[in-house]
């Protein structure tokens, strides 16, 4: 379905698919925010700070560090979108999927190095198998265009039966 959504729209630039897929992500994000109670927390935070809360009570309404991290997150997210579409245009669908899976595997490995809560041993063995599979993966050769005359020849020629 995702392929139909993306290929069904005429997008002429690299920015088109990035903006389109980001727009498709808004409705689910807003829905999850509503289910998680984020709107209520935001309203509570904004009204508390709008009524004269000092920095000691909870800080400024929009702290500079928070704004900087928000801007950085937007820039990095947009960069990831452009990079994904660039990569998608350079490799086959199978290779692109493999790149995504290997990226997730590397993320889990970094998690192992940084934090103390991580996957059980069975999960780590599975991760190792994924990495080995990714390393051994080789792109399948492209099919050659065959001569249409050869394609129409029967597999078994008339009169070539085995006699007893």
mmCIF file with all atom_site columns, C-alpha atoms in Angstrom:
data_model
loop_
_atom_site.group_PDB
_atom_site.id
_atom_site.type_symbol
_atom_site.label_atom_id
_atom_site.label_alt_id
_atom_site.label_comp_id
_atom_site.label_asym_id
_atom_site.label_entity_id
_atom_site.label_seq_id
_atom_site.pdbx_PDB_ins_code
_atom_site.Cartn_x
_atom_site.Cartn_y
_atom_site.Cartn_z
_atom_site.occupancy
_atom_site.B_iso_or_equiv
_atom_site.pdbx_formal_charge
_atom_site.auth_seq_id
_atom_site.auth_comp_id
_atom_site.auth_asym_id
_atom_site.auth_atom_id
_atom_site.pdbx_PDB_model_num
ATOM 1   C CA . UNK A 1 1   ? 0.000  0.000   0.000   1.00 0.00 ? 1   UNK A CA 1
ATOM 2   C CA . UNK A 1 2   ? 2.849  2.383   0.825   1.00 0.00 ? 2   UNK A CA 1
ATOM 3   C CA . UNK A 1 3   ? 4.303  1.961   -2.648  1.00 0.00 ? 3   UNK A CA 1
ATOM 4   C CA . UNK A 1 4   ? 0.926  2.797   -4.218  1.00 0.00 ? 4   UNK A CA 1
ATOM 5   C CA . UNK A 1 5   ? 0.567  5.902   -2.052  1.00 0.00 ? 5   UNK A CA 1
ATOM 6   C CA . UNK A 1 6   ? 4.014  7.170   -3.025  1.00 0.00 ? 6   UNK A CA 1
ATOM 7   C CA . UNK A 1 7   ? 3.975  6.219   -6.700  1.00 0.00 ? 7   UNK A CA 1
ATOM 8   C CA . UNK A 1 8   ? 0.383  7.384   -7.208  1.00 0.00 ? 8   UNK A CA 1
ATOM 9   C CA . UNK A 1 9   ? 1.355  11.040  -6.722  1.00 0.00 ? 9   UNK A CA 1
ATOM 10  C CA . UNK A 1 10  ? 3.390  12.954  -9.296  1.00 0.00 ? 10  UNK A CA 1
ATOM 11  C CA . UNK A 1 11  ? 6.443  14.176  -7.354  1.00 0.00 ? 11  UNK A CA 1
ATOM 12  C CA . UNK A 1 12  ? 9.048  15.869  -9.541  1.00 0.00 ? 12  UNK A CA 1
ATOM 13  C CA . UNK A 1 13  ? 11.774 16.838  -7.053  1.00 0.00 ? 13  UNK A CA 1
ATOM 14  C CA . UNK A 1 14  ? 13.646 15.247  -4.160  1.00 0.00 ? 14  UNK A CA 1
ATOM 15  C CA . UNK A 1 15  ? 11.736 17.562  -1.817  1.00 0.00 ? 15  UNK A CA 1
ATOM 16  C CA . UNK A 1 16  ? 8.356  16.326  -3.029  1.00 0.00 ? 16  UNK A CA 1
ATOM 17  C CA . UNK A 1 17  ? 8.551  12.770  -1.651  1.00 0.00 ? 17  UNK A CA 1
ATOM 18  C CA . UNK A 1 18  ? 10.141 13.979  1.600   1.00 0.00 ? 18  UNK A CA 1
ATOM 19  C CA . UNK A 1 19  ? 7.405  16.540  2.230   1.00 0.00 ? 19  UNK A CA 1
ATOM 20  C CA . UNK A 1 20  ? 4.680  14.129  1.116   1.00 0.00 ? 20  UNK A CA 1
ATOM 21  C CA . UNK A 1 21  ? 5.786  11.307  3.433   1.00 0.00 ? 21  UNK A CA 1
ATOM 22  C CA . UNK A 1 22  ? 6.227  13.754  6.318   1.00 0.00 ? 22  UNK A CA 1
ATOM 23  C CA . UNK A 1 23  ? 2.682  15.023  5.733   1.00 0.00 ? 23  UNK A CA 1
ATOM 24  C CA . UNK A 1 24  ? 1.392  11.431  5.738   1.00 0.00 ? 24  UNK A CA 1
ATOM 25  C CA . UNK A 1 25  ? 2.983  11.008  9.162   1.00 0.00 ? 25  UNK A CA 1
ATOM 26  C CA . UNK A 1 26  ? 1.105  13.923  10.776  1.00 0.00 ? 26  UNK A CA 1
ATOM 27  C CA . UNK A 1 27  ? -2.339 12.322  11.273  1.00 0.00 ? 27  UNK A CA 1
ATOM 28  C CA . UNK A 1 28  ? -1.034 9.224   13.120  1.00 0.00 ? 28  UNK A CA 1
ATOM 29  C CA . UNK A 1 29  ? 1.322  11.386  15.196  1.00 0.00 ? 29  UNK A CA 1
ATOM 30  C CA . UNK A 1 30  ? -1.513 13.695  16.232  1.00 0.00 ? 30  UNK A CA 1
ATOM 31  C CA . UNK A 1 31  ? -3.684 10.668  17.047  1.00 0.00 ? 31  UNK A CA 1
ATOM 32  C CA . UNK A 1 32  ? -1.008 9.093   19.237  1.00 0.00 ? 32  UNK A CA 1
ATOM 33  C CA . UNK A 1 33  ? -0.457 12.424  20.981  1.00 0.00 ? 33  UNK A CA 1
ATOM 34  C CA . UNK A 1 34  ? -4.174 12.572  21.792  1.00 0.00 ? 34  UNK A CA 1
ATOM 35  C CA . UNK A 1 35  ? -4.214 8.964   23.051  1.00 0.00 ? 35  UNK A CA 1
ATOM 36  C CA . UNK A 1 36  ? -1.155 9.646   25.208  1.00 0.00 ? 36  UNK A CA 1
ATOM 37  C CA . UNK A 1 37  ? -2.660 12.737  26.836  1.00 0.00 ? 37  UNK A CA 1
ATOM 38  C CA . UNK A 1 38  ? -0.063 15.087  25.391  1.00 0.00 ? 38  UNK A CA 1
ATOM 39  C CA . UNK A 1 39  ? -2.563 17.866  24.614  1.00 0.00 ? 39  UNK A CA 1
ATOM 40  C CA . UNK A 1 40  ? -3.687 18.039  28.240  1.00 0.00 ? 40  UNK A CA 1
ATOM 41  C CA . UNK A 1 41  ? -0.099 18.184  29.496  1.00 0.00 ? 41  UNK A CA 1
ATOM 42  C CA . UNK A 1 42  ? 0.744  20.900  26.972  1.00 0.00 ? 42  UNK A CA 1
ATOM 43  C CA . UNK A 1 43  ? -2.320 22.948  27.974  1.00 0.00 ? 43  UNK A CA 1
ATOM 44  C CA . UNK A 1 44  ? -1.449 22.541  31.660  1.00 0.00 ? 44  UNK A CA 1
ATOM 45  C CA . UNK A 1 45  ? 2.147  23.596  31.062  1.00 0.00 ? 45  UNK A CA 1
ATOM 46  C CA . UNK A 1 46  ? 1.181  26.590  28.941  1.00 0.00 ? 46  UNK A CA 1
ATOM 47  C CA . UNK A 1 47  ? -1.494 27.867  31.363  1.00 0.00 ? 47  UNK A CA 1
ATOM 48  C CA . UNK A 1 48  ? 0.776  27.384  34.379  1.00 0.00 ? 48  UNK A CA 1
ATOM 49  C CA . UNK A 1 49  ? 3.569  29.379  32.756  1.00 0.00 ? 49  UNK A CA 1
ATOM 50  C CA . UNK A 1 50  ? 1.214  31.957  31.224  1.00 0.00 ? 50  UNK A CA 1
ATOM 51  C CA . UNK A 1 51  ? -0.068 32.935  34.678  1.00 0.00 ? 51  UNK A CA 1
ATOM 52  C CA . UNK A 1 52  ? 3.244  34.268  35.862  1.00 0.00 ? 52  UNK A CA 1
ATOM 53  C CA . UNK A 1 53  ? 5.202  31.172  36.847  1.00 0.00 ? 53  UNK A CA 1
ATOM 54  C CA . UNK A 1 54  ? 8.768  32.118  37.516  1.00 0.00 ? 54  UNK A CA 1
ATOM 55  C CA . UNK A 1 55  ? 11.826 30.235  36.362  1.00 0.00 ? 55  UNK A CA 1
ATOM 56  C CA . UNK A 1 56  ? 12.065 28.657  39.833  1.00 0.00 ? 56  UNK A CA 1
ATOM 57  C CA . UNK A 1 57  ? 8.517  27.260  39.522  1.00 0.00 ? 57  UNK A CA 1
ATOM 58  C CA . UNK A 1 58  ? 9.086  25.409  36.292  1.00 0.00 ? 58  UNK A CA 1
ATOM 59  C CA . UNK A 1 59  ? 11.227 27.485  34.028  1.00 0.00 ? 59  UNK A CA 1
ATOM 60  C CA . UNK A 1 60  ? 10.368 29.705  31.117  1.00 0.00 ? 60  UNK A CA 1
ATOM 61  C CA . UNK A 1 61  ? 7.529  28.723  28.818  1.00 0.00 ? 61  UNK A CA 1
ATOM 62  C CA . UNK A 1 62  ? 9.904  27.767  26.011  1.00 0.00 ? 62  UNK A CA 1
ATOM 63  C CA . UNK A 1 63  ? 13.464 27.399  27.336  1.00 0.00 ? 63  UNK A CA 1
ATOM 64  C CA . UNK A 1 64  ? 16.256 28.193  24.853  1.00 0.00 ? 64  UNK A CA 1
ATOM 65  C CA . UNK A 1 65  ? 17.810 24.741  25.237  1.00 0.00 ? 65  UNK A CA 1
ATOM 66  C CA . UNK A 1 66  ? 14.447 23.156  24.447  1.00 0.00 ? 66  UNK A CA 1
ATOM 67  C CA . UNK A 1 67  ? 13.997 25.333  21.381  1.00 0.00 ? 67  UNK A CA 1
ATOM 68  C CA . UNK A 1 68  ? 17.522 24.512  20.201  1.00 0.00 ? 68  UNK A CA 1
ATOM 69  C CA . UNK A 1 69  ? 16.901 20.778  20.626  1.00 0.00 ? 69  UNK A CA 1
ATOM 70  C CA . UNK A 1 70  ? 13.576 21.075  18.804  1.00 0.00 ? 70  UNK A CA 1
ATOM 71  C CA . UNK A 1 71  ? 15.241 22.883  15.890  1.00 0.00 ? 71  UNK A CA 1
ATOM 72  C CA . UNK A 1 72  ? 18.068 20.327  15.802  1.00 0.00 ? 72  UNK A CA 1
ATOM 73  C CA . UNK A 1 73  ? 15.542 17.479  15.809  1.00 0.00 ? 73  UNK A CA 1
ATOM 74  C CA . UNK A 1 74  ? 13.680 19.066  12.884  1.00 0.00 ? 74  UNK A CA 1
ATOM 75  C CA . UNK A 1 75  ? 16.884 19.520  10.894  1.00 0.00 ? 75  UNK A CA 1
ATOM 76  C CA . UNK A 1 76  ? 18.105 15.969  11.569  1.00 0.00 ? 76  UNK A CA 1
ATOM 77  C CA . UNK A 1 77  ? 14.667 14.499  10.791  1.00 0.00 ? 77  UNK A CA 1
ATOM 78  C CA . UNK A 1 78  ? 14.484 16.340  7.495   1.00 0.00 ? 78  UNK A CA 1
ATOM 79  C CA . UNK A 1 79  ? 18.027 15.207  6.682   1.00 0.00 ? 79  UNK A CA 1
ATOM 80  C CA . UNK A 1 80  ? 17.035 11.607  7.388   1.00 0.00 ? 80  UNK A CA 1
ATOM 81  C CA . UNK A 1 81  ? 14.090 11.996  4.994   1.00 0.00 ? 81  UNK A CA 1
ATOM 82  C CA . UNK A 1 82  ? 16.272 13.320  2.178   1.00 0.00 ? 82  UNK A CA 1
ATOM 83  C CA . UNK A 1 83  ? 18.934 10.686  2.818   1.00 0.00 ? 83  UNK A CA 1
ATOM 84  C CA . UNK A 1 84  ? 16.352 7.902   2.729   1.00 0.00 ? 84  UNK A CA 1
ATOM 85  C CA . UNK A 1 85  ? 14.916 9.027   -0.593  1.00 0.00 ? 85  UNK A CA 1
ATOM 86  C CA . UNK A 1 86  ? 18.403 9.543   -2.053  1.00 0.00 ? 86  UNK A CA 1
ATOM 87  C CA . UNK A 1 87  ? 19.420 6.035   -0.960  1.00 0.00 ? 87  UNK A CA 1
ATOM 88  C CA . UNK A 1 88  ? 16.169 4.591   -2.315  1.00 0.00 ? 88  UNK A CA 1
ATOM 89  C CA . UNK A 1 89  ? 16.962 6.066   -5.727  1.00 0.00 ? 89  UNK A CA 1
ATOM 90  C CA . UNK A 1 90  ? 20.453 4.498   -5.775  1.00 0.00 ? 90  UNK A CA 1
ATOM 91  C CA . UNK A 1 91  ? 19.778 0.865   -4.806  1.00 0.00 ? 91  UNK A CA 1
ATOM 92  C CA . UNK A 1 92  ? 17.221 -1.872  -5.399  1.00 0.00 ? 92  UNK A CA 1
ATOM 93  C CA . UNK A 1 93  ? 14.224 -2.395  -3.123  1.00 0.00 ? 93  UNK A CA 1
ATOM 94  C CA . UNK A 1 94  ? 15.832 -5.470  -1.542  1.00 0.00 ? 94  UNK A CA 1
ATOM 95  C CA . UNK A 1 95  ? 19.078 -3.620  -0.857  1.00 0.00 ? 95  UNK A CA 1
ATOM 96  C CA . UNK A 1 96  ? 17.188 -0.662  0.596   1.00 0.00 ? 96  UNK A CA 1
ATOM 97  C CA . UNK A 1 97  ? 15.283 -2.969  2.943   1.00 0.00 ? 97  UNK A CA 1
ATOM 98  C CA . UNK A 1 98  ? 18.524 -4.639  3.972   1.00 0.00 ? 98  UNK A CA 1
ATOM 99  C CA . UNK A 1 99  ? 20.109 -1.258  4.680   1.00 0.00 ? 99  UNK A CA 1
ATOM 100 C CA . UNK A 1 100 ? 17.159 -0.405  6.919   1.00 0.00 ? 100 UNK A CA 1
ATOM 101 C CA . UNK A 1 101 ? 17.372 -3.679  8.841   1.00 0.00 ? 101 UNK A CA 1
ATOM 102 C CA . UNK A 1 102 ? 21.136 -3.352  9.280   1.00 0.00 ? 102 UNK A CA 1
ATOM 103 C CA . UNK A 1 103 ? 20.651 0.207   10.527  1.00 0.00 ? 103 UNK A CA 1
ATOM 104 C CA . UNK A 1 104 ? 18.242 -1.059  13.183  1.00 0.00 ? 104 UNK A CA 1
ATOM 105 C CA . UNK A 1 105 ? 20.726 -3.776  14.154  1.00 0.00 ? 105 UNK A CA 1
ATOM 106 C CA . UNK A 1 106 ? 23.473 -1.197  14.582  1.00 0.00 ? 106 UNK A CA 1
ATOM 107 C CA . UNK A 1 107 ? 21.130 0.885   16.728  1.00 0.00 ? 107 UNK A CA 1
ATOM 108 C CA . UNK A 1 108 ? 20.602 -2.112  19.025  1.00 0.00 ? 108 UNK A CA 1
ATOM 109 C CA . UNK A 1 109 ? 24.372 -2.649  19.232  1.00 0.00 ? 109 UNK A CA 1
ATOM 110 C CA . UNK A 1 110 ? 24.911 0.986   20.225  1.00 0.00 ? 110 UNK A CA 1
ATOM 111 C CA . UNK A 1 111 ? 22.176 0.525   22.835  1.00 0.00 ? 111 UNK A CA 1
ATOM 112 C CA . UNK A 1 112 ? 24.153 -2.402  24.259  1.00 0.00 ? 112 UNK A CA 1
ATOM 113 C CA . UNK A 1 113 ? 27.227 -0.229  24.641  1.00 0.00 ? 113 UNK A CA 1
ATOM 114 C CA . UNK A 1 114 ? 25.505 2.799   26.165  1.00 0.00 ? 114 UNK A CA 1
ATOM 115 C CA . UNK A 1 115 ? 22.680 1.596   28.437  1.00 0.00 ? 115 UNK A CA 1
ATOM 116 C CA . UNK A 1 116 ? 22.446 -1.237  30.922  1.00 0.00 ? 116 UNK A CA 1
ATOM 117 C CA . UNK A 1 117 ? 18.922 -2.414  30.008  1.00 0.00 ? 117 UNK A CA 1
ATOM 118 C CA . UNK A 1 118 ? 18.941 -4.347  26.764  1.00 0.00 ? 118 UNK A CA 1
ATOM 119 C CA . UNK A 1 119 ? 17.760 -7.450  24.960  1.00 0.00 ? 119 UNK A CA 1
ATOM 120 C CA . UNK A 1 120 ? 17.943 -10.981 26.415  1.00 0.00 ? 120 UNK A CA 1
ATOM 121 C CA . UNK A 1 121 ? 20.622 -13.392 25.115  1.00 0.00 ? 121 UNK A CA 1
ATOM 122 C CA . UNK A 1 122 ? 18.212 -14.961 22.585  1.00 0.00 ? 122 UNK A CA 1
ATOM 123 C CA . UNK A 1 123 ? 17.593 -11.534 21.099  1.00 0.00 ? 123 UNK A CA 1
ATOM 124 C CA . UNK A 1 124 ? 21.311 -10.851 20.852  1.00 0.00 ? 124 UNK A CA 1
ATOM 125 C CA . UNK A 1 125 ? 21.896 -14.170 19.081  1.00 0.00 ? 125 UNK A CA 1
ATOM 126 C CA . UNK A 1 126 ? 19.116 -13.276 16.629  1.00 0.00 ? 126 UNK A CA 1
ATOM 127 C CA . UNK A 1 127 ? 20.725 -9.887  16.110  1.00 0.00 ? 127 UNK A CA 1
ATOM 128 C CA . UNK A 1 128 ? 24.041 -11.595 15.375  1.00 0.00 ? 128 UNK A CA 1
ATOM 129 C CA . UNK A 1 129 ? 22.344 -13.805 12.768  1.00 0.00 ? 129 UNK A CA 1
ATOM 130 C CA . UNK A 1 130 ? 20.816 -10.722 11.151  1.00 0.00 ? 130 UNK A CA 1
ATOM 131 C CA . UNK A 1 131 ? 24.218 -9.065  10.931  1.00 0.00 ? 131 UNK A CA 1
ATOM 132 C CA . UNK A 1 132 ? 25.824 -12.201 9.468   1.00 0.00 ? 132 UNK A CA 1
ATOM 133 C CA . UNK A 1 133 ? 22.996 -12.428 6.907   1.00 0.00 ? 133 UNK A CA 1
ATOM 134 C CA . UNK A 1 134 ? 23.468 -8.772  6.020   1.00 0.00 ? 134 UNK A CA 1
ATOM 135 C CA . UNK A 1 135 ? 27.198 -9.227  5.545   1.00 0.00 ? 135 UNK A CA 1
ATOM 136 C CA . UNK A 1 136 ? 26.697 -12.295 3.340   1.00 0.00 ? 136 UNK A CA 1
ATOM 137 C CA . UNK A 1 137 ? 23.936 -10.701 1.223   1.00 0.00 ? 137 UNK A CA 1
ATOM 138 C CA . UNK A 1 138 ? 24.742 -10.293 -2.441  1.00 0.00 ? 138 UNK A CA 1
ATOM 139 C CA . UNK A 1 139 ? 22.547 -8.546  -4.987  1.00 0.00 ? 139 UNK A CA 1
ATOM 140 C CA . UNK A 1 140 ? 20.956 -11.026 -7.377  1.00 0.00 ? 140 UNK A CA 1
ATOM 141 C CA . UNK A 1 141 ? 22.150 -10.638 -10.968 1.00 0.00 ? 141 UNK A CA 1
ATOM 142 C CA . UNK A 1 142 ? 19.762 -8.910  -13.332 1.00 0.00 ? 142 UNK A CA 1
ATOM 143 C CA . UNK A 1 143 ? 17.940 -11.114 -15.823 1.00 0.00 ? 143 UNK A CA 1
ATOM 144 C CA . UNK A 1 144 ? 19.235 -10.850 -19.390 1.00 0.00 ? 144 UNK A CA 1
ATOM 145 C CA . UNK A 1 145 ? 16.806 -10.109 -22.181 1.00 0.00 ? 145 UNK A CA 1
ATOM 146 C CA . UNK A 1 146 ? 16.318 -13.424 -23.930 1.00 0.00 ? 146 UNK A CA 1
ATOM 147 C CA . UNK A 1 147 ? 15.723 -13.858 -27.610 1.00 0.00 ? 147 UNK A CA 1
ATOM 148 C CA . UNK A 1 148 ? 11.938 -14.191 -28.189 1.00 0.00 ? 148 UNK A CA 1
ATOM 149 C CA . UNK A 1 149 ? 12.572 -17.037 -30.706 1.00 0.00 ? 149 UNK A CA 1
ATOM 150 C CA . UNK A 1 150 ? 14.313 -19.128 -28.046 1.00 0.00 ? 150 UNK A CA 1
ATOM 151 C CA . UNK A 1 151 ? 11.516 -18.444 -25.541 1.00 0.00 ? 151 UNK A CA 1
ATOM 152 C CA . UNK A 1 152 ? 8.970  -19.988 -27.927 1.00 0.00 ? 152 UNK A CA 1
ATOM 153 C CA . UNK A 1 153 ? 10.912 -23.219 -28.515 1.00 0.00 ? 153 UNK A CA 1
ATOM 154 C CA . UNK A 1 154 ? 9.367  -26.248 -26.781 1.00 0.00 ? 154 UNK A CA 1
ATOM 155 C CA . UNK A 1 155 ? 11.291 -27.794 -23.935 1.00 0.00 ? 155 UNK A CA 1
ATOM 156 C CA . UNK A 1 156 ? 11.045 -31.255 -25.482 1.00 0.00 ? 156 UNK A CA 1
ATOM 157 C CA . UNK A 1 157 ? 11.258 -31.535 -29.281 1.00 0.00 ? 157 UNK A CA 1
ATOM 158 C CA . UNK A 1 158 ? 8.852  -33.758 -31.179 1.00 0.00 ? 158 UNK A CA 1
ATOM 159 C CA . UNK A 1 159 ? 10.209 -37.204 -31.943 1.00 0.00 ? 159 UNK A CA 1
ATOM 160 C CA . UNK A 1 160 ? 12.967 -37.111 -29.335 1.00 0.00 ? 160 UNK A CA 1
ATOM 161 C CA . UNK A 1 161 ? 11.247 -39.619 -27.061 1.00 0.00 ? 161 UNK A CA 1
ATOM 162 C CA . UNK A 1 162 ? 13.151 -42.508 -25.519 1.00 0.00 ? 162 UNK A CA 1
ATOM 163 C CA . UNK A 1 163 ? 12.628 -45.803 -27.312 1.00 0.00 ? 163 UNK A CA 1
ATOM 164 C CA . UNK A 1 164 ? 12.663 -49.069 -25.440 1.00 0.00 ? 164 UNK A CA 1
#
